[in-house]
CSV table of C-alpha atoms in Angstrom, one decimal:
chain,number,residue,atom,x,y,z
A,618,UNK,CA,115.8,123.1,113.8
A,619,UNK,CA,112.3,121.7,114.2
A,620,UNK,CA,109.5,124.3,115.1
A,621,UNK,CA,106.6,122.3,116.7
A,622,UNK,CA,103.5,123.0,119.2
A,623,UNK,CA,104.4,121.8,122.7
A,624,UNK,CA,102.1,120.0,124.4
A,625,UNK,CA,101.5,119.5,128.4
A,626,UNK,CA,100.3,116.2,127.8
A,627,UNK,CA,102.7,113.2,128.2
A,628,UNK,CA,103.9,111.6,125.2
A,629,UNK,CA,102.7,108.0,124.5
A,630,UNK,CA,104.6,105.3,123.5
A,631,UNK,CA,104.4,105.5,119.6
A,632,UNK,CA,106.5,108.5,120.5
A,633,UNK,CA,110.4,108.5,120.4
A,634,UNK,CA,113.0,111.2,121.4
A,635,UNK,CA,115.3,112.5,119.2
A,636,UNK,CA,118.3,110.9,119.9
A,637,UNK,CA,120.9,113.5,116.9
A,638,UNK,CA,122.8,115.7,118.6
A,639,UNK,CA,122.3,118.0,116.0
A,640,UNK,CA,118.6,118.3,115.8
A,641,UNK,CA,117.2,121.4,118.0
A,642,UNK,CA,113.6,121.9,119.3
A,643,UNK,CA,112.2,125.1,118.9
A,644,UNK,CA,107.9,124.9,120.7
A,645,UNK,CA,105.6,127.2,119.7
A,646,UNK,CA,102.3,127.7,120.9
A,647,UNK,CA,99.9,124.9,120.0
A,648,UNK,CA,96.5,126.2,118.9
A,649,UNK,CA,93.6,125.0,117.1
A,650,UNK,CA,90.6,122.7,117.6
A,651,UNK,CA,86.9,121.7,116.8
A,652,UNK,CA,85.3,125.2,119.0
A,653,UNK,CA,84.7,128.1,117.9
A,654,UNK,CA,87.2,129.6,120.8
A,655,UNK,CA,89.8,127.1,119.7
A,656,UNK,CA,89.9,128.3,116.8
A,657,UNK,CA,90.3,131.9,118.0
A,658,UNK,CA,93.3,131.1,119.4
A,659,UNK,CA,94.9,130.2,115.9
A,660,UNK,CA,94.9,133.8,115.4
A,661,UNK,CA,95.6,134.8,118.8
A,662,UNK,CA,98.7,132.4,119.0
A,663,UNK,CA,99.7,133.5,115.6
A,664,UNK,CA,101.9,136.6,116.5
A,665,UNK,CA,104.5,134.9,118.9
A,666,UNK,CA,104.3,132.3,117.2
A,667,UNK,CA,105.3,134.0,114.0
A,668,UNK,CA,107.8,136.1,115.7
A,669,UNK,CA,109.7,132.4,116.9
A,670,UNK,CA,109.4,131.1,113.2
A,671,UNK,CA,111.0,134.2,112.1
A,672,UNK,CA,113.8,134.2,113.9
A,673,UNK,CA,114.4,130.4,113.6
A,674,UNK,CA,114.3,130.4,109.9
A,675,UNK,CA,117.1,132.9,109.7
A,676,UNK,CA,119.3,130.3,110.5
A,677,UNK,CA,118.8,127.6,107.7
A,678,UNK,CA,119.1,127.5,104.2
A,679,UNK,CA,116.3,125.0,103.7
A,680,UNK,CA,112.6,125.2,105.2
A,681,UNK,CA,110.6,122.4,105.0
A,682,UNK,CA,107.0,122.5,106.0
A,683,UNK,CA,104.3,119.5,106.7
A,684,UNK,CA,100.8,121.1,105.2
A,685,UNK,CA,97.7,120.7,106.4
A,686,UNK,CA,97.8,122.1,109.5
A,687,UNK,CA,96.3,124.8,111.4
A,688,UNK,CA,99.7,126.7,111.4
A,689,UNK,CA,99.8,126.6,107.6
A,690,UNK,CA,97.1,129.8,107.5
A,691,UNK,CA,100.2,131.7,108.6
A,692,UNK,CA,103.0,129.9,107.7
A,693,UNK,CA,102.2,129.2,103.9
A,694,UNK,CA,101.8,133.0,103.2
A,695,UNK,CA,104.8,133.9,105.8
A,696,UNK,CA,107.4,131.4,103.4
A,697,UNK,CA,105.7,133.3,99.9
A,698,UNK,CA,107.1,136.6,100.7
A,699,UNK,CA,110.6,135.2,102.0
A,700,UNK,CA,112.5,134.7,99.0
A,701,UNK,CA,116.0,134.6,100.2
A,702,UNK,CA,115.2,130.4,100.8
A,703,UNK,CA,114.6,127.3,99.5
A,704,UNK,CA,111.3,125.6,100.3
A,705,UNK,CA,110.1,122.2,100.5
A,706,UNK,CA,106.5,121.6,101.3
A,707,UNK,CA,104.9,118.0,102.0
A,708,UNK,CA,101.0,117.5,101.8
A,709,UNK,CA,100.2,115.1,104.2
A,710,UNK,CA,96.6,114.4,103.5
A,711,UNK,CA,94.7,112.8,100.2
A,712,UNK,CA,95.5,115.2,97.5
A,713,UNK,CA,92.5,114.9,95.9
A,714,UNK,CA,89.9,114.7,98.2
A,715,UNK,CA,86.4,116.9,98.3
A,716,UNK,CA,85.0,117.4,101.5
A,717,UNK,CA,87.6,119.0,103.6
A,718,UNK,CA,87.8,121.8,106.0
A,719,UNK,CA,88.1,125.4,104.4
A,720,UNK,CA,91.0,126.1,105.8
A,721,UNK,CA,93.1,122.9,104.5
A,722,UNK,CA,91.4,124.2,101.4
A,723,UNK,CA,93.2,127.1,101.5
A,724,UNK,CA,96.4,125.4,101.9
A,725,UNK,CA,96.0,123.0,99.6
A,726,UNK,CA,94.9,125.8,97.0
A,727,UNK,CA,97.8,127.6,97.6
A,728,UNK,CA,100.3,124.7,97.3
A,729,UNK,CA,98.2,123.9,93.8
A,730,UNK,CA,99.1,127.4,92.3
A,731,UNK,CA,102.7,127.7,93.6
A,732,UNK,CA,102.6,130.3,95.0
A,733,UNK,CA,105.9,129.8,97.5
A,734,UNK,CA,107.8,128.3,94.4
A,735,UNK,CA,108.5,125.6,96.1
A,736,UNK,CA,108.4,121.8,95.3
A,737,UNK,CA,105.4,120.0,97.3
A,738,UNK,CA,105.8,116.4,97.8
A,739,UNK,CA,102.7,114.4,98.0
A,740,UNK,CA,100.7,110.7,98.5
A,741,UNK,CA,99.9,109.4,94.9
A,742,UNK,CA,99.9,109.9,91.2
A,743,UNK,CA,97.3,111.9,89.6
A,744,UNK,CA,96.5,113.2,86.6
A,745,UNK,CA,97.3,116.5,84.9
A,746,UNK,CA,99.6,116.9,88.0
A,747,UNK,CA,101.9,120.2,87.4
A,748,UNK,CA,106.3,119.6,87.7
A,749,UNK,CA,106.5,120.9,91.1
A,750,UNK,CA,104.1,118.7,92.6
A,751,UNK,CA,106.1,115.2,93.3
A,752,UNK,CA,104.5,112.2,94.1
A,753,UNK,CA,106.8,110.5,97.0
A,754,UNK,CA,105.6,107.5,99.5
A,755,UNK,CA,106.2,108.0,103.3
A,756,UNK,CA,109.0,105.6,104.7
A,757,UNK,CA,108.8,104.1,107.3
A,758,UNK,CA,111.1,101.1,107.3
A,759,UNK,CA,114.6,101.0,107.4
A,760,UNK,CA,116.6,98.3,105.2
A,761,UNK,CA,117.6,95.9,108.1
A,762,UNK,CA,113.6,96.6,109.0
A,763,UNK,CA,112.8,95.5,106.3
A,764,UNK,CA,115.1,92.1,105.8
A,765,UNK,CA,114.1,91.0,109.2
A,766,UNK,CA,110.3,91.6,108.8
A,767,UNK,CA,110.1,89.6,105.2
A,768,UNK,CA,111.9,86.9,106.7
A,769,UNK,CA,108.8,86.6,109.3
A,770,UNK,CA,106.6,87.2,106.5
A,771,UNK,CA,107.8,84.9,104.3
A,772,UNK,CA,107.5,81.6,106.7
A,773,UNK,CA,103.6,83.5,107.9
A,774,UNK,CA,101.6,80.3,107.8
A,775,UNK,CA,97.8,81.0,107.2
A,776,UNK,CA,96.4,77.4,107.7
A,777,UNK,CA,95.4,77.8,111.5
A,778,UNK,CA,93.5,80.1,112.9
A,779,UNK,CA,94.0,84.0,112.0
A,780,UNK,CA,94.8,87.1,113.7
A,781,UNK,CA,93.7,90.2,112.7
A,782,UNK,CA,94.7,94.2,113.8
A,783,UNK,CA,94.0,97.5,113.3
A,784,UNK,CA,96.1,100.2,113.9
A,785,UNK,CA,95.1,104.1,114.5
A,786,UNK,CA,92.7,106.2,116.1
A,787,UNK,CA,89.7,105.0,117.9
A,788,UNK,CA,87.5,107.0,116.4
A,789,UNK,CA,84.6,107.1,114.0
A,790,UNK,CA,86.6,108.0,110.3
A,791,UNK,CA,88.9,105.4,111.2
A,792,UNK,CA,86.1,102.6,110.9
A,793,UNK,CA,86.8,100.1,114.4
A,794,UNK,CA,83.4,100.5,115.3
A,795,UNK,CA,82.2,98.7,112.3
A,796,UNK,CA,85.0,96.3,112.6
A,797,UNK,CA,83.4,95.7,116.1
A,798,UNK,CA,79.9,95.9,115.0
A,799,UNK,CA,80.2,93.3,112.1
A,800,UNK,CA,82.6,91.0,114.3
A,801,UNK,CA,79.1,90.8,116.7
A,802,UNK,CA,76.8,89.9,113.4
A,803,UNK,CA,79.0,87.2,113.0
A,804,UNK,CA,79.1,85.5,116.8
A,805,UNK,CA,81.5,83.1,117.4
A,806,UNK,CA,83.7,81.5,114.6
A,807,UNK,CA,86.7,79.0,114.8
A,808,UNK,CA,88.7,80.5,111.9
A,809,UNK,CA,89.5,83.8,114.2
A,810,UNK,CA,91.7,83.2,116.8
A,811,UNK,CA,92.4,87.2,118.1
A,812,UNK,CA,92.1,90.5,117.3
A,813,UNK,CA,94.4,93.0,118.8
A,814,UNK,CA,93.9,96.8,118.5
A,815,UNK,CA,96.7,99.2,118.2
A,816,UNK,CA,96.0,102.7,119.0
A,817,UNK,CA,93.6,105.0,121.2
A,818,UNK,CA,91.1,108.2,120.8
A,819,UNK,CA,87.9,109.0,121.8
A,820,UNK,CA,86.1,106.1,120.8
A,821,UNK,CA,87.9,103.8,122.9
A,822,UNK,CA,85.6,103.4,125.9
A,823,UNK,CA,82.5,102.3,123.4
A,824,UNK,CA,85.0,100.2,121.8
A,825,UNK,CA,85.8,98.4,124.9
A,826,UNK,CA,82.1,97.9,125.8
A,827,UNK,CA,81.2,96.8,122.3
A,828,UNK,CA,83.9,94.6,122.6
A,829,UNK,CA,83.0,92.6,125.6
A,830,UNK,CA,79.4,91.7,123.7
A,831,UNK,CA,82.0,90.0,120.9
A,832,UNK,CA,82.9,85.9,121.3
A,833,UNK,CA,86.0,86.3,120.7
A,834,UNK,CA,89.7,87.7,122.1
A,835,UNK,CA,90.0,91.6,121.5
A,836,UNK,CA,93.0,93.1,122.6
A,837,UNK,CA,93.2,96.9,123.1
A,838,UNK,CA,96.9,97.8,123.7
A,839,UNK,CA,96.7,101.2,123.2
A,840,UNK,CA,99.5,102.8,121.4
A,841,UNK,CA,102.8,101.3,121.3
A,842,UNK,CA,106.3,101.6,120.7
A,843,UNK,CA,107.5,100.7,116.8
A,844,UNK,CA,109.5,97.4,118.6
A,845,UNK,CA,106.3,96.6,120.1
A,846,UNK,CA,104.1,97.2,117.0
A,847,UNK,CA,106.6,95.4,115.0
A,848,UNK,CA,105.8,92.1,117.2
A,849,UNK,CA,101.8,92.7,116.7
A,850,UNK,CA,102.7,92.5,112.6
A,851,UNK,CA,104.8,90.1,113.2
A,852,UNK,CA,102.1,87.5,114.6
A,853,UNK,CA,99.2,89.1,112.5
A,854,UNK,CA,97.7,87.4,109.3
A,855,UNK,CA,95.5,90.5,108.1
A,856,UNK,CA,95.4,94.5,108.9
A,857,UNK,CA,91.8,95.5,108.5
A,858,UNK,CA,91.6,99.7,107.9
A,859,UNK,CA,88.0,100.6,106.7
A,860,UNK,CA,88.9,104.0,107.1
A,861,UNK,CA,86.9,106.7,105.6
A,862,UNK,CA,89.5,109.1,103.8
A,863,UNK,CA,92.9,108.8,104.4
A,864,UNK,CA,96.5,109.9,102.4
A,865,UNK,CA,98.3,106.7,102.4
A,866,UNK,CA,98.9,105.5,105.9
A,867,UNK,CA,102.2,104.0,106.5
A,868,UNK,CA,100.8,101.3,108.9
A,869,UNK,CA,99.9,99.2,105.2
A,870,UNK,CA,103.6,99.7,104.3
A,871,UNK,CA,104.9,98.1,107.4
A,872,UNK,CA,102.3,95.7,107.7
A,873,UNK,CA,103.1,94.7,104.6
A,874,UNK,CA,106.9,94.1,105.5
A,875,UNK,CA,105.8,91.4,107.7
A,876,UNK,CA,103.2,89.9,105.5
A,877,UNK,CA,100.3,91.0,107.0
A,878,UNK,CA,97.7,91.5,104.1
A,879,UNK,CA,95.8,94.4,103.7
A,880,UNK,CA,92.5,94.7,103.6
A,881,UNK,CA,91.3,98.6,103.2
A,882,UNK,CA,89.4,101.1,102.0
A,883,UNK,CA,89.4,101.5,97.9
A,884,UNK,CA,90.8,104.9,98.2
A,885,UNK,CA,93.4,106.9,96.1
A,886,UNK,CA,96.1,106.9,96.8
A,887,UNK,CA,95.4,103.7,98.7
A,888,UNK,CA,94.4,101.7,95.6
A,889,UNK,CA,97.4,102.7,93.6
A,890,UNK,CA,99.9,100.7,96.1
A,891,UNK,CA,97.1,98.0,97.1
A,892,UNK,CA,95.3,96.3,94.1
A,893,UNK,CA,92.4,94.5,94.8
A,894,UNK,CA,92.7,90.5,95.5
A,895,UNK,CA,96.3,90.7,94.0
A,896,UNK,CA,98.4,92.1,96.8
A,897,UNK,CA,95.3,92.9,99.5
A,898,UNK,CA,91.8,93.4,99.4
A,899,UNK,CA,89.3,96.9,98.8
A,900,UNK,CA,86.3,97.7,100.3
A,901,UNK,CA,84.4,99.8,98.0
A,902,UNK,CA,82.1,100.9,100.8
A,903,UNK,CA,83.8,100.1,104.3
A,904,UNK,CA,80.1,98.9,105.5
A,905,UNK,CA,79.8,96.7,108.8
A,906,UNK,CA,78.0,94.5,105.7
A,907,UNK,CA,80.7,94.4,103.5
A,908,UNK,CA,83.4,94.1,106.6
A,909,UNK,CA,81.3,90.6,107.7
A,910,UNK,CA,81.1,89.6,104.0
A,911,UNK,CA,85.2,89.7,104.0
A,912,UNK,CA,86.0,88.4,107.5
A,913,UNK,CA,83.9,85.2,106.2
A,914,UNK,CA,85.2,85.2,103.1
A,915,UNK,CA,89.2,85.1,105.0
A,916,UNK,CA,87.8,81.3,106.4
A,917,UNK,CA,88.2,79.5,102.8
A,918,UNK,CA,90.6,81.5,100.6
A,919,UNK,CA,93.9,80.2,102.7
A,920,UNK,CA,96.3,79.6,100.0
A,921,UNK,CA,95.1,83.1,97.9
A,922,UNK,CA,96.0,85.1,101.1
A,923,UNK,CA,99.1,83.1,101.1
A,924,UNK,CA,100.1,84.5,97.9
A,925,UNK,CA,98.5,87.6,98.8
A,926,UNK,CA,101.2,88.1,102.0
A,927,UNK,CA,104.0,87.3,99.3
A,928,UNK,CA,103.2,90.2,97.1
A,929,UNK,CA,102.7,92.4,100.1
A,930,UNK,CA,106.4,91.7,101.2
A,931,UNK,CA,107.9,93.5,97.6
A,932,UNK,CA,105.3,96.1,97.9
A,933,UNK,CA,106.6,97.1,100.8
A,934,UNK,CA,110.2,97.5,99.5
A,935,UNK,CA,108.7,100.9,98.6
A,936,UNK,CA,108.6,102.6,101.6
A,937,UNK,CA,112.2,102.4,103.2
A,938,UNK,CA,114.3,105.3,104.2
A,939,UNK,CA,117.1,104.7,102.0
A,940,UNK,CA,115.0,105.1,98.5
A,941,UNK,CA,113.3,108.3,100.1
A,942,UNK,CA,116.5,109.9,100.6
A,943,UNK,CA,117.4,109.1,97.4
A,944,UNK,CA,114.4,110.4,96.0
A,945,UNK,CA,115.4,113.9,97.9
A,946,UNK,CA,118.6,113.9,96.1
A,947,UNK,CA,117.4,113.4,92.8
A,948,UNK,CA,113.8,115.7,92.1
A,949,UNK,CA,114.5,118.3,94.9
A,950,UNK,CA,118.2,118.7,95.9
A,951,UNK,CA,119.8,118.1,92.4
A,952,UNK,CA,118.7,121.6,91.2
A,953,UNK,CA,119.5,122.9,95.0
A,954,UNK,CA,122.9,122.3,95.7
């Protein structure tokens, strides 16, 4: 059973239907947002809501829930009380990061003391980190994934001209605006040859303006299908992610199948799979100064990001489905069964 928010807005294509016969939709209310009446309406939503979980969860054995979310005010302290069982939290977001909102906070305080005695899965390694919290990386790649896309990275030629992508939101945290910004300061240069844009968000129309300034070829395809992502790593030299805080975004994992060499934000838990000019590159500060410095500095270092895109294709044999399953069966289901 999978409880989830239905929305009235049409799925995009990075969406996929669930195509298991034995996987059942349960919507809930979705609820939430930036205004002060948004987030109202987590509370107001909260009793149906509740009401739906309750039920549903009476029927499994297992509950597995994906923290932070706006749900998780309720849900967190709903699955402490109900002992009867067993719980499996996973943490989505950069364990160890300051500045978030109070109410992922919460959840993340919560998930810290153990409170549902559960195990919590999450991005990275950290020190003094207590038995039930277990570090696991998000797959993302399946095994004949994989083989296919390291045989496209392994024959990636970087001696032409490159082409470089970014994949996620358009927005402001995700850093394409600098990308843009520090592809103008640099004007026209023979060593790019495109840059194609995956994904969409509320920056996109100042995107789009920015980038007809830009003397160069920006696509903006919006978001796409995992086949037709696969084909924009497959011809990509570089994926350029200045994000601003992040967990670990699986987008470097399957770049990295293909080859694609990472350049991104010097971020934990980022910089424990990514080490800097080994197997990618790290922007200290993801500055429009420091994103020119690297684009320029792409133009003579050919052969190291040659060996750069082989090290990214056995990095990336971390992230398949087949060794997070196993993973499941060893730290949380051996105890379990």
């Amino acid at each position: 059973y999978h409880i989830a928010p239905i929305h009235d807005n049409k799925p995009n294509r990075a969406t996929a239907a669930y195509k298991a016969d034995n996987i059942i939709y349960v919507p809930i209310k979705p609820s939430g947002g930036k205004t002060l009446i948004n987030k109202i309406a987590i509370i107001t939503a909260m009793f149906t809501n509740l009401k739906i979980i309750i039920h549903t969860i009476q029927k499994v054995e297992w509950v597995h829930f994906r923290a932070p979310a706006n749900i998780g005010i309720y849900v967190l302290p709903l699955l402490s009380i109900i002992k009867s069982k067993k719980k499996w939290v996973k943490y989505a977001g950069n364990w160890m990061k300051k500045d978030i909102p109070l109410s992922y906070s919460l959840q993340r305080w919560w998930l810290k003391k153990n409170i549902l005695k559960s195990f919590v899965t999450i991005n990275g390694q950290w020190s003094n980190q207590k038995r039930h919290l277990l570090s696991f990386a998000n797959p993302c790649l399946t095994q004949s994934e994989l083989l296919n896309a390291n045989k496209i990275g392994i024959a990636k030629q970087f001696s032409g001209k490159l082409k470089i992508c970014f994949v996620g939101r358009l927005d402001e945290n995700k850093g394409i605006e600098k990308i843009l910004l520090s592809l103008l300061n640099i004007g026209l240069t023979k060593h790019i040859e495109e840059i194609n844009i995956v994904g969409d968000g509320p920056g996109r129309d100042k995107c789009v303006s920015l980038s007809k300034k830009i003397l160069l070829s920006i696509v903006f395809h919006g978001w796409l299908s995992r086949s037709e992502l696969n084909k924009i790593y497959a011809k990509s030299h570089v994926i350029l992610l200045p994000t601003n805080s992040e967990g670990f975004p699986k987008v470097i994992a399957e770049a990295c199948a293909f080859g694609c060499v990472p350049i991104v934000t010097n971020l934990p838990p980022i910089n424990q799979v990514i080490t800097n000019n080994l197997n990618g590159i790290l922007f200290n500060i993801p500055s429009v100064q420091e994103i020119t410095r690297i684009i320029m500095f792409l133009k003579s270092n050919r052969e190291k990001l040659k060996k750069m895109s082989l090290l990214c294709l056995d990095k990336a044999k971390e992230f398949t489905y087949s060794k997070y399953l196993s993973s499941i069966n060893k730290k949380i289901l051996k105890d379990n069964r």
